[in-house]
Short mmCIF file of C-alpha atoms and ligand atoms in Angstrom, two decimals:
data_model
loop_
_atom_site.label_atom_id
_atom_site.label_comp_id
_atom_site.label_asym_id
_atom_site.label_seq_id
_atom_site.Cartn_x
_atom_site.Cartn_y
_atom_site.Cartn_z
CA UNK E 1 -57.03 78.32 -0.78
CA UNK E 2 -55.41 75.27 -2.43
CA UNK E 3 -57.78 72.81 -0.82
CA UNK E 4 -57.54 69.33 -2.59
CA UNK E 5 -61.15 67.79 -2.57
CA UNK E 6 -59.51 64.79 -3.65
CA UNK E 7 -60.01 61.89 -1.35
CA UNK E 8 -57.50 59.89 -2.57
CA UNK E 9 -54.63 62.80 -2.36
CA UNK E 10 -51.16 60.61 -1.27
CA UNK E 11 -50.21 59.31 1.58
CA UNK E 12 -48.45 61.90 3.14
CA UNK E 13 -51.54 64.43 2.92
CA UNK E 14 -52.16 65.98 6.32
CA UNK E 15 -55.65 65.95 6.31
CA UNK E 16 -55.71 62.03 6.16
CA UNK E 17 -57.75 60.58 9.09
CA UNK E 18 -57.33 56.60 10.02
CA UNK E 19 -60.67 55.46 11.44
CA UNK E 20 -59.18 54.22 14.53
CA UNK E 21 -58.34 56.82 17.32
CA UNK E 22 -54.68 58.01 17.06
CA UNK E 23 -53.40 60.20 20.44
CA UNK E 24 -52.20 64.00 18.24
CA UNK E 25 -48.52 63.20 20.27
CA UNK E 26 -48.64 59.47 19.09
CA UNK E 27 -45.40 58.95 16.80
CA UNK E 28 -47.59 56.60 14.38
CA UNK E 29 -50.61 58.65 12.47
CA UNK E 30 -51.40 57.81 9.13
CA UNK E 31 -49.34 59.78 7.29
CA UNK E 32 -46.45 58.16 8.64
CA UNK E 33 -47.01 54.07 8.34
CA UNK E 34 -43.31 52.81 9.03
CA UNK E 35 -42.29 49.11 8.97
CA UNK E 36 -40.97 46.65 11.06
CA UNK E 37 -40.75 43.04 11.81
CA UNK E 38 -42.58 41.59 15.16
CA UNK E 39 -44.38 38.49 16.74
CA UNK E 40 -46.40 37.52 19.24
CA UNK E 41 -47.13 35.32 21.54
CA UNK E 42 -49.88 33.88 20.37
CA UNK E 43 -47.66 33.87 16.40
CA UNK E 44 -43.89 33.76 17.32
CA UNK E 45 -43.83 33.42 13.43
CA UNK E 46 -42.05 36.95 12.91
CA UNK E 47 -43.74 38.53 10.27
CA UNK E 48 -44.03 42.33 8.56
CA UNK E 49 -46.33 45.04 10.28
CA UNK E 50 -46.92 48.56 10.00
CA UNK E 51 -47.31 50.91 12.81
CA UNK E 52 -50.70 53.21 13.45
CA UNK E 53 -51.17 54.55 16.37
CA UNK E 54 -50.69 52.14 19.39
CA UNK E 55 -51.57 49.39 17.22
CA UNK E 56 -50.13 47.16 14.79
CA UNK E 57 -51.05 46.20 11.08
CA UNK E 58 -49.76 42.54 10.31
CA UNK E 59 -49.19 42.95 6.80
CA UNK E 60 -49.23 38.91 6.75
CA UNK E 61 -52.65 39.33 7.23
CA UNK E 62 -53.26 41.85 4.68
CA UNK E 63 -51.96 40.23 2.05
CA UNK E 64 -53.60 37.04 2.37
CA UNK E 65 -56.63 39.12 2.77
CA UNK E 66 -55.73 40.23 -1.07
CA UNK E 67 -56.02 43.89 -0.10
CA UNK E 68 -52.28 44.65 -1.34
CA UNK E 69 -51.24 45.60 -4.34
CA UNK E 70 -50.76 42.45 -6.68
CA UNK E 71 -46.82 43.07 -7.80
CA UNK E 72 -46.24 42.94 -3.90
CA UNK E 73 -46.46 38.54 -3.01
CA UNK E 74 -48.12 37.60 0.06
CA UNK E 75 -44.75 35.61 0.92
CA UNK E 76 -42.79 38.80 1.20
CA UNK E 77 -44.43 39.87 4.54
CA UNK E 78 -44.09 36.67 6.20
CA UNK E 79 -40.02 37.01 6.15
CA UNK E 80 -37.73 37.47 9.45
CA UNK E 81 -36.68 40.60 7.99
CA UNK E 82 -37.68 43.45 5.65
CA UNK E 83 -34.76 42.41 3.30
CA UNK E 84 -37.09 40.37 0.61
CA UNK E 85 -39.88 43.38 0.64
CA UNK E 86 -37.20 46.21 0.36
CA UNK E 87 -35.29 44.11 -2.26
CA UNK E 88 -38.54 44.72 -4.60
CA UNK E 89 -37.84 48.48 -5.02
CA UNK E 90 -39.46 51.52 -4.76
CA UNK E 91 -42.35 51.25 -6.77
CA UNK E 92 -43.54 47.99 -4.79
CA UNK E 93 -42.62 50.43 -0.91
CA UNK E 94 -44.83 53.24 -2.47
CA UNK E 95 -47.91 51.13 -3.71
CA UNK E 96 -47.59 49.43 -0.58
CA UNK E 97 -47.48 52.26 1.42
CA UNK E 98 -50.28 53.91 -0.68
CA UNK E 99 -52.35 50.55 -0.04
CA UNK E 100 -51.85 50.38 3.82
CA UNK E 101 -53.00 54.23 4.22
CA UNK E 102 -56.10 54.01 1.84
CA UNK E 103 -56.89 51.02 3.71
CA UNK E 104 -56.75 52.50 7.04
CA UNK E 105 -58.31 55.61 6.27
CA UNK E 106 -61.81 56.77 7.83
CA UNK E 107 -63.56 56.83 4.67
CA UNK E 108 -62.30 53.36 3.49
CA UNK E 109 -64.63 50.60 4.57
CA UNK E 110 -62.94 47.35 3.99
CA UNK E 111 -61.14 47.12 7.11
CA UNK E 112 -63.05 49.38 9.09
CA UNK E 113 -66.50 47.75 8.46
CA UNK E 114 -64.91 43.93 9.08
CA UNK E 115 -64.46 43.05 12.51
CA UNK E 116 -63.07 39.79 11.85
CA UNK E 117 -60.67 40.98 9.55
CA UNK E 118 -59.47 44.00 12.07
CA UNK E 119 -59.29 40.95 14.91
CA UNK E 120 -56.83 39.23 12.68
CA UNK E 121 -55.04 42.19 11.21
CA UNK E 122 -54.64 44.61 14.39
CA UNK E 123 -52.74 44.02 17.22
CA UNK E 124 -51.99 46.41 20.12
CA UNK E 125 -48.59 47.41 19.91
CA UNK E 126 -48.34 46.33 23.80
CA UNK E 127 -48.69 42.81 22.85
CA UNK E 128 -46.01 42.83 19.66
CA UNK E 129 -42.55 41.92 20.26
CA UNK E 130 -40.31 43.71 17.92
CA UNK E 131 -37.42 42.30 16.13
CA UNK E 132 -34.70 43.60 13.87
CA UNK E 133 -36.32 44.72 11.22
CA UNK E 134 -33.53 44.50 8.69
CA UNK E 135 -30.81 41.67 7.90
CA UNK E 136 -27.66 44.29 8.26
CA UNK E 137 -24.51 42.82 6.06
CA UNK E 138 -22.65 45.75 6.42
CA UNK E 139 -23.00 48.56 8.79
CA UNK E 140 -21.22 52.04 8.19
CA UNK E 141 -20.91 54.89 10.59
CA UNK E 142 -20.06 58.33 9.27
CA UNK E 143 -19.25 61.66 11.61
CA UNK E 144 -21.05 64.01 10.35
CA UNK E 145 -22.26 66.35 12.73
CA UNK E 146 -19.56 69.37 12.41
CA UNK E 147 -20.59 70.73 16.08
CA UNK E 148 -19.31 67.27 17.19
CA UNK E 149 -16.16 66.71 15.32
CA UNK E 150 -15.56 70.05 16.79
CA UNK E 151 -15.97 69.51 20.35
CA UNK E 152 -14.10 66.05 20.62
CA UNK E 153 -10.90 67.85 18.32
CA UNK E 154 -10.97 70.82 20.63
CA UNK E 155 -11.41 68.47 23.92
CA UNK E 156 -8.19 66.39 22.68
CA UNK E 157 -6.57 68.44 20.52
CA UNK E 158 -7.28 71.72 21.52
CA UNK E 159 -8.53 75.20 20.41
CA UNK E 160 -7.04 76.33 17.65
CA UNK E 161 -7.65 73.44 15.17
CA UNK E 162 -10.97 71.89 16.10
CA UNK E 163 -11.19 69.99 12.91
CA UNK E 164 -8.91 67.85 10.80
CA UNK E 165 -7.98 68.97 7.02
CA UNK E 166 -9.82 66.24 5.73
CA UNK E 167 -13.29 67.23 7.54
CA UNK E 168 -14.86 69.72 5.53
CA UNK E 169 -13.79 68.01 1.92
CA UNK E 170 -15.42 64.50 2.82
CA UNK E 171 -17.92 62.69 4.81
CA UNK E 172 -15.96 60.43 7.47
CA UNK E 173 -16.70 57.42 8.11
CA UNK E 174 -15.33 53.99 8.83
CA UNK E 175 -16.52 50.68 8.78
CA UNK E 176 -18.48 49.11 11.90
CA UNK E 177 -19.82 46.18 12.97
CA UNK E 178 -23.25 44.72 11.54
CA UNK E 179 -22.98 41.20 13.75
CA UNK E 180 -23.57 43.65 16.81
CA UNK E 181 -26.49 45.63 15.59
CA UNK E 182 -29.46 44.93 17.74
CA UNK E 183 -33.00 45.84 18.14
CA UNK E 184 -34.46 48.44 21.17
CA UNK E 185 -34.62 46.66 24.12
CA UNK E 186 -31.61 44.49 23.78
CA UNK E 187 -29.08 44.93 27.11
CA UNK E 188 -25.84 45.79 26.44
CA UNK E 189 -22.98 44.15 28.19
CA UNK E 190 -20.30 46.76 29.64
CA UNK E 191 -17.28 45.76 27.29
CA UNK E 192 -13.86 44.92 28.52
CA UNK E 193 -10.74 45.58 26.94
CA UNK E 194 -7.38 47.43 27.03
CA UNK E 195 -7.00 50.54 28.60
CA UNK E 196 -4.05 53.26 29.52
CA UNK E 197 -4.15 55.60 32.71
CA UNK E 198 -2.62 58.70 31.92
CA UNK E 199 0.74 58.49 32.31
CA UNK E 200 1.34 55.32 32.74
CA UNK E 201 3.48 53.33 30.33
CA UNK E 202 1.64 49.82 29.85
CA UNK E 203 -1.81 49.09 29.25
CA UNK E 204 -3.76 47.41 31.81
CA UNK E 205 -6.96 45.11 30.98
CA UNK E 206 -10.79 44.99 32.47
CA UNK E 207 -14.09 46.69 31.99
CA UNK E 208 -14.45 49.81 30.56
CA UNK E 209 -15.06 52.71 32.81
CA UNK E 210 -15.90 55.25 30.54
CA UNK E 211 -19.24 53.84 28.46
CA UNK E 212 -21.04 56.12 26.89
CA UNK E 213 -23.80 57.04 24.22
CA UNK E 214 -23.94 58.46 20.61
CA UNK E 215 -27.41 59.98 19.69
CA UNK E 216 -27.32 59.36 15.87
CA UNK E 217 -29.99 58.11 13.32
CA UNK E 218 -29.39 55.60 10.64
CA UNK E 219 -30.39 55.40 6.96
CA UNK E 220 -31.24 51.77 5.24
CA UNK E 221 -30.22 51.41 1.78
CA UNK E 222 -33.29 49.96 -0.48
CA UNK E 223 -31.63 50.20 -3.79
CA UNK E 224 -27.56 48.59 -3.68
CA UNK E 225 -24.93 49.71 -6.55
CA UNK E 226 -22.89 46.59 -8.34
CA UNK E 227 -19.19 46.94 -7.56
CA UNK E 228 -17.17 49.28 -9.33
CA UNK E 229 -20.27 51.42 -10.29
CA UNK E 230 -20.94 54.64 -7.93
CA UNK E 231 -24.16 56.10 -6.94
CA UNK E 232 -24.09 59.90 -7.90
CA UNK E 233 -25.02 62.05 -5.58
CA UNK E 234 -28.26 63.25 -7.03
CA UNK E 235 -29.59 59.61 -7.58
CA UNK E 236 -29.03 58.67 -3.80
CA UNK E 237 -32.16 59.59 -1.97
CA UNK E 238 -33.95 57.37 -4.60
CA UNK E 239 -31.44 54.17 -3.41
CA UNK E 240 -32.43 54.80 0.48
CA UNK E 241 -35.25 53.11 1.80
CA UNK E 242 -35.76 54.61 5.34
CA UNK E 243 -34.29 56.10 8.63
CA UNK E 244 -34.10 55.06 12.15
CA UNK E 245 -33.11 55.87 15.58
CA UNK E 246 -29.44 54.29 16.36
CA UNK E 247 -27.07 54.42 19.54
CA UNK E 248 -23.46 53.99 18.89
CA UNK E 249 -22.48 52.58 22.43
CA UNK E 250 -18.92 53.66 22.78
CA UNK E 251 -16.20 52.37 25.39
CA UNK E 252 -14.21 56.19 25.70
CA UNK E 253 -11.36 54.55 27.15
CA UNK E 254 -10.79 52.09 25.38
CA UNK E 255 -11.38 54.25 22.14
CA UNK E 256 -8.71 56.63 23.18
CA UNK E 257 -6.08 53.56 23.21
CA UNK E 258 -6.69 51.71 20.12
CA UNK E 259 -7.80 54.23 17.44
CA UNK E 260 -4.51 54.80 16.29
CA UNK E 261 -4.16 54.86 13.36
CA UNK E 262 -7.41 52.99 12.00
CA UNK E 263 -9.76 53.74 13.82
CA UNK E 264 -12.38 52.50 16.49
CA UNK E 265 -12.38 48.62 16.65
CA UNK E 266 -13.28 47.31 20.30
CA UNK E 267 -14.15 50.61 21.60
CA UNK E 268 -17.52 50.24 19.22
CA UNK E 269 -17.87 46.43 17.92
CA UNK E 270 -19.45 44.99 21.35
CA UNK E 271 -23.31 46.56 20.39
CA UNK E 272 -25.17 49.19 18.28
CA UNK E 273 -29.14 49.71 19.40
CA UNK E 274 -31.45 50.58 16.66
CA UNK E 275 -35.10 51.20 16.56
CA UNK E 276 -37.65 48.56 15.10
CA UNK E 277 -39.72 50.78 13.12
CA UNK E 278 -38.21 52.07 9.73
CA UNK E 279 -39.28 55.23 8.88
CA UNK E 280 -39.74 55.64 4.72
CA UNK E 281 -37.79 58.52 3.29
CA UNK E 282 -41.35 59.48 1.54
CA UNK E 283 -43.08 59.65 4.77
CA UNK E 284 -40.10 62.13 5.59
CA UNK E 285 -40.27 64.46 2.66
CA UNK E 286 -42.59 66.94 4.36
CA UNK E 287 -39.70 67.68 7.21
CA UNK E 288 -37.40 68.44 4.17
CA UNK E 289 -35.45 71.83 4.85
CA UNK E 290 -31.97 73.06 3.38
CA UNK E 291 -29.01 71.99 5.34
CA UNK E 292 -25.91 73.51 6.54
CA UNK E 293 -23.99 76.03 4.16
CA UNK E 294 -21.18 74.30 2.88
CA UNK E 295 -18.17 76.15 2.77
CA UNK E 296 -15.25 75.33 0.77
CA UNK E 297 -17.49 74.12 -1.79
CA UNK E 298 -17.70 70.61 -1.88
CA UNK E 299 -15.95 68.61 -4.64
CA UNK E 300 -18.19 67.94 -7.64
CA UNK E 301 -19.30 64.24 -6.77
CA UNK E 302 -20.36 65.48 -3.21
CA UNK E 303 -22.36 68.91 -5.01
CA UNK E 304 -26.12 67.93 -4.59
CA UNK E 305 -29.04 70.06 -5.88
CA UNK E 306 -31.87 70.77 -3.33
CA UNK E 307 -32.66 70.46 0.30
CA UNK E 308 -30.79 67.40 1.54
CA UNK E 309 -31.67 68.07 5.67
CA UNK E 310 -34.68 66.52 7.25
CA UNK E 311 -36.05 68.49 10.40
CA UNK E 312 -36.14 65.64 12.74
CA UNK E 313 -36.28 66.82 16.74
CA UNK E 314 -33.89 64.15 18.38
CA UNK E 315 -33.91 63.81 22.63
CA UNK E 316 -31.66 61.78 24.91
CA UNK E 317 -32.73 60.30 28.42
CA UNK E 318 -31.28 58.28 31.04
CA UNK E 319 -32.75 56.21 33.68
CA UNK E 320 -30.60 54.78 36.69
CA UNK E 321 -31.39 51.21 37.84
CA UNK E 322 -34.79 50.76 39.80
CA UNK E 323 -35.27 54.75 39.50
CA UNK E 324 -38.61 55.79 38.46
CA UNK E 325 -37.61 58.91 36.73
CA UNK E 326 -35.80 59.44 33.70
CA UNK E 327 -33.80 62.96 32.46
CA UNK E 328 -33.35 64.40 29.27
CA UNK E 329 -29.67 65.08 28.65
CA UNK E 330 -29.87 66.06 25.31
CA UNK E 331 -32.15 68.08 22.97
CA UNK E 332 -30.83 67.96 19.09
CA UNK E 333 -32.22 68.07 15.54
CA UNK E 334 -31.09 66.12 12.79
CA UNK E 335 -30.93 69.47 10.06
CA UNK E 336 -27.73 70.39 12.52
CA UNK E 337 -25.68 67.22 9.99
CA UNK E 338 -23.11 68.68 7.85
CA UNK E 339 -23.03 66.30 5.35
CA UNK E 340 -26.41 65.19 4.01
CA UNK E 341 -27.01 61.22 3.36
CA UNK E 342 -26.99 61.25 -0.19
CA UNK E 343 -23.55 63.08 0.04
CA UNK E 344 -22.84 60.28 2.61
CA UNK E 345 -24.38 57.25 0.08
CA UNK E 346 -22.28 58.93 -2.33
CA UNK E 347 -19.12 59.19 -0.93
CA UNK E 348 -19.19 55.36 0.04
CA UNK E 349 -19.36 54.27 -3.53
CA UNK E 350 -17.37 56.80 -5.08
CA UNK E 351 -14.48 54.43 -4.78
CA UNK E 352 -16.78 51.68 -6.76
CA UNK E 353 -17.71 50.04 -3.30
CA UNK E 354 -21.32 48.30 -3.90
CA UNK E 355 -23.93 48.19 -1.19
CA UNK E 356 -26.28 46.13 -0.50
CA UNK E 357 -29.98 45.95 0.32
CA UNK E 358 -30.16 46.00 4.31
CA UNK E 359 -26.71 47.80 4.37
CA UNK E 360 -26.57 50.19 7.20
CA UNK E 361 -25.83 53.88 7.04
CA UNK E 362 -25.08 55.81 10.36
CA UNK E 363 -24.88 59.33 10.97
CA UNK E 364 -22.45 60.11 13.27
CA UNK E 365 -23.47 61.51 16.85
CA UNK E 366 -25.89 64.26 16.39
CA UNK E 367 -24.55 67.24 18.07
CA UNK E 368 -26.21 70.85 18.06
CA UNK E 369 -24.39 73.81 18.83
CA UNK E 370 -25.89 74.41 21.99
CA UNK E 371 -24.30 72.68 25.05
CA UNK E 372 -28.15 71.18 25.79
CA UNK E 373 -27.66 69.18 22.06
CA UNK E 374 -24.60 68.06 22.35
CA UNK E 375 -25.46 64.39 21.81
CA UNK E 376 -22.85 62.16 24.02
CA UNK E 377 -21.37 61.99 27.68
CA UNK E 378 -18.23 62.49 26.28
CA UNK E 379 -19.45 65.98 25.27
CA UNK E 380 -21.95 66.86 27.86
CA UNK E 381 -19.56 66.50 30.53
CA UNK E 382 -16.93 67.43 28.88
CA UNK E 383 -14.84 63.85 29.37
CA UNK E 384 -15.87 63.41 32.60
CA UNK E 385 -14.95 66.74 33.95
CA UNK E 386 -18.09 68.34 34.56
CA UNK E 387 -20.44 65.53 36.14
CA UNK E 388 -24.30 65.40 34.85
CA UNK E 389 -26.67 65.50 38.09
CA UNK E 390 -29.70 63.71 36.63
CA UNK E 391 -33.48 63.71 38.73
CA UNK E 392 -33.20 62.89 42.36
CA UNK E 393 -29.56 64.16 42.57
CA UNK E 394 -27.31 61.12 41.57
CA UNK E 395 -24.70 62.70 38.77
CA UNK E 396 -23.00 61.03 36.19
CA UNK E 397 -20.02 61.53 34.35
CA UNK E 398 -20.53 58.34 32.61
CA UNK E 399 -22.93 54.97 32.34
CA UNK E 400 -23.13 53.05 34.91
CA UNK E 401 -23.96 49.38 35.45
CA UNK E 402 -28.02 49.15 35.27
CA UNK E 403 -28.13 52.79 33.37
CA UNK E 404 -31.36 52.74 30.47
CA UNK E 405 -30.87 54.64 27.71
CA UNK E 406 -33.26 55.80 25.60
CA UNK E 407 -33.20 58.11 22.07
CA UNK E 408 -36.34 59.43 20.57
CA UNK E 409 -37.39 61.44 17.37
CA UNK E 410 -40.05 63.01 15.53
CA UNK E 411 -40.99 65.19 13.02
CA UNK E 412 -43.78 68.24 14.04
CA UNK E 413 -46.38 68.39 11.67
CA UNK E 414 -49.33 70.67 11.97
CA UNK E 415 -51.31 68.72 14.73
CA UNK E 416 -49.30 65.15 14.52
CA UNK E 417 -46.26 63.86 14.52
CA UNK E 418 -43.77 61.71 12.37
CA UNK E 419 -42.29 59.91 14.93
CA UNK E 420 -39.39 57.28 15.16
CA UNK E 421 -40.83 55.42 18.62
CA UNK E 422 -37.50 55.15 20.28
CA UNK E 423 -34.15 52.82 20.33
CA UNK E 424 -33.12 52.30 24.13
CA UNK E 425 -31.32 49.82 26.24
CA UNK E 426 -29.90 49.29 29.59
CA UNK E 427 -26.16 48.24 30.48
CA UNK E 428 -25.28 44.99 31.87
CA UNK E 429 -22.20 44.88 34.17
CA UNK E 430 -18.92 43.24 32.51
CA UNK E 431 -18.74 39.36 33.38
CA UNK E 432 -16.45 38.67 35.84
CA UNK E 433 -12.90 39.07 34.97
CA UNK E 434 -10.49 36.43 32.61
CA UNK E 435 -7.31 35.93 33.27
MN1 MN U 1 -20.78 56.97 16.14
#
């Protein structure tokens, strides 16, 4: 046996115990500690906390306590957004990370001995309201997941050439919309726009009528590159600060219409749902496993040493309006991606684009190769073809108005789990109809 007496072993140490109760399903044990940014109503100030269990640490609190480590100011954790913490780098995420778990820990009296202090500094999740917890100037989406490039080239192009030349040679992506990223819980309004019925010769105009989902996670970048300078591929883990849960709404129809030749545009811009609490890539690095073989052999700048996948179980549900019950529709992983995110973070700036702290980083919908993972309606049903019947009997071939979505993700440990809490939101019928 290997067994570290060491009471201070780092953060990500299974045996770690908080000395609060944390349920063995709960997404938030110690050895995870992600941030976010949330109020309350008693404080609408929004301010920085860290997740444990079903409570919240208001790092505010901490650090005016003095119980953080000195290099990290008080003032960062009283910001609207994570931005001014992440911007102080990695050293400053890890020794506050370190900080928060020795604090919380069962053998660590400071916080568990002070009831006045734990008044102040813990509040149950149920009361927080959580906000974005980064400022996003630029938000990417990639398409990595080769079991879903696959499906949607076979379902509209057929067979015999699932995926474009370009596909295995580079990460694609294009560039989305960061104005529309919101927070869980945020309703989405059913977009209108211009779509074509097959066969017809003119476009006609008004809401979309195929809405669906994309079950993807995110990365954050923590580190950004100057312009003109890339970030090689075996220096970009170090530049990402953390992961969460994201849901590419996407208008089908309209998609279909205007993505010739650049791309997605209103089909995607009118709302992106992430989840509030930002996973660090440390508390991640357990889940680490190889990904996908690559073959061709990537080109040089894309060649990373290492396991680049992170074993992250990723489920789907939907919930009709004023229906009690909820169905999983999908069952994924994250180690099905392709292309890793440093080959992603590297393939952005190849060209010399810079990135910025807060920048956005999206997967690409997160499709296994079993039918069960395939991670959007457009794939589960097979563009509407082969209807979804969800609890109670009502099918679906796509959203409908007063539909709740919901993504989730964790990581199995041995007796707890790395979770991501969830991302969901429900859809708002279109307003009524211009012109
Ligand atoms: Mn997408």
């Amino acid at each position: 046996m290997t067994a570290n007496p060491d009471p201070h072993a780092g953060p990500n140490d299974p045996r770690r115990r908080p000395f609060l109760a944390v349920a063995a399903d709960s997404h938030f044990p110690i050895q995870n500690l992600p941030f976010g940014i949330f109020s309350t109503p008693a404080d609408p100030e929004r301010r920085v906390g860290v997740a444990i269990g079903d409570q919240v640490l208001d790092l505010s609190v901490i650090a005016a306590a003095g119980l953080l480590p000195a290099e990290a100011d008080a003032d960062i954790f009283t910001q609207g957004s994570l931005n001014p913490f992440i911007t102080r780098g990695p050293a400053v995420w890890r020794a506050v990370r370190a900080a928060v778990s020795h604090l919380l820990d069962a053998e660590t009296p400071t916080l568990r001995d002070d009831a006045a202090l734990r008044a102040r500094a813990l509040v149950p999740m149920a009361d927080a309201r959580m906000h974005l917890p980064v400022e996003v100037g630029g938000y990417t989406d990639f398409y990595s997941s080769r079991h879903h490039a696959a499906n949607v080239g076979r379902m509209f192009r057929g067979a015999d050439k699932p995926l474009l030349p370009n596909w295995l040679h580079l990460p694609v992506a294009y560039n989305g919309r960061a104005s529309s990223v919101v927070v869980s819980g945020t309703p989405i309004t059913r977009p209108q726009g211009q779509t074509i019925a097959p066969g017809a010769e003119a476009p006609c105009f008004g809401p979309c009528a195929k809405l669906d989902f994309e079950l993807e996670t995110a990365f954050v970048v923590g580190v950004g590159n100057p312009l003109g300078v890339p970030v090689p591929v075996d220096d970009a883990e170090s530049r990402i600060f953390g992961v969460v849960l994201l849901n590419d709404w996407s208008a089908r129809d309209i998609q279909q219409w205007e993505y010739a030749p650049l791309g997605p545009f209103n089909a995607k811009s009118f709302g992106t749902s992430i989840s509030p609490w930002v996973v660090t890539l440390d508390a991640l690095e357990p889940f680490r496993v190889p990904g996908p073989v690559q073959e061709p052999e990537p080109l040089p700048y894309l060649r990373a040493q290492g396991a680049h996948a992170f074993d992250v179980a990723l489920e789907v549900a939907v919930r009709p309006a004023g229906d009690e019950r909820t169905t999983t529709v999908c069952r994924s992983n994250l180690r099905h991606l392709y292309w890793s995110m440093a080959q992603q973070l590297a393939h952005h700036t190849v060209s010399g684009c810079n990135t910025r702290v807060g920048d956005l980083m999206a997967s690409g919908t997160i499709s296994g190769p079993e039918p069960e993972s395939f991670a959007s309606l457009l794939e589960l049903t097979w563009n509407g073809r082969d209807p979804l019947t969800l609890a109670g009997g009502v099918t679906r071939t796509f959203l409908e108005d007063g539909d709740e979505v919901t993504i989730t993700g964790w990581c199995q440990g041995d007796g707890y789990r790395v979770g991501f809490g969830g991302v969901g939101g429900r859809i708002l019928p279109s307003p009524p109809q211009q012109g």
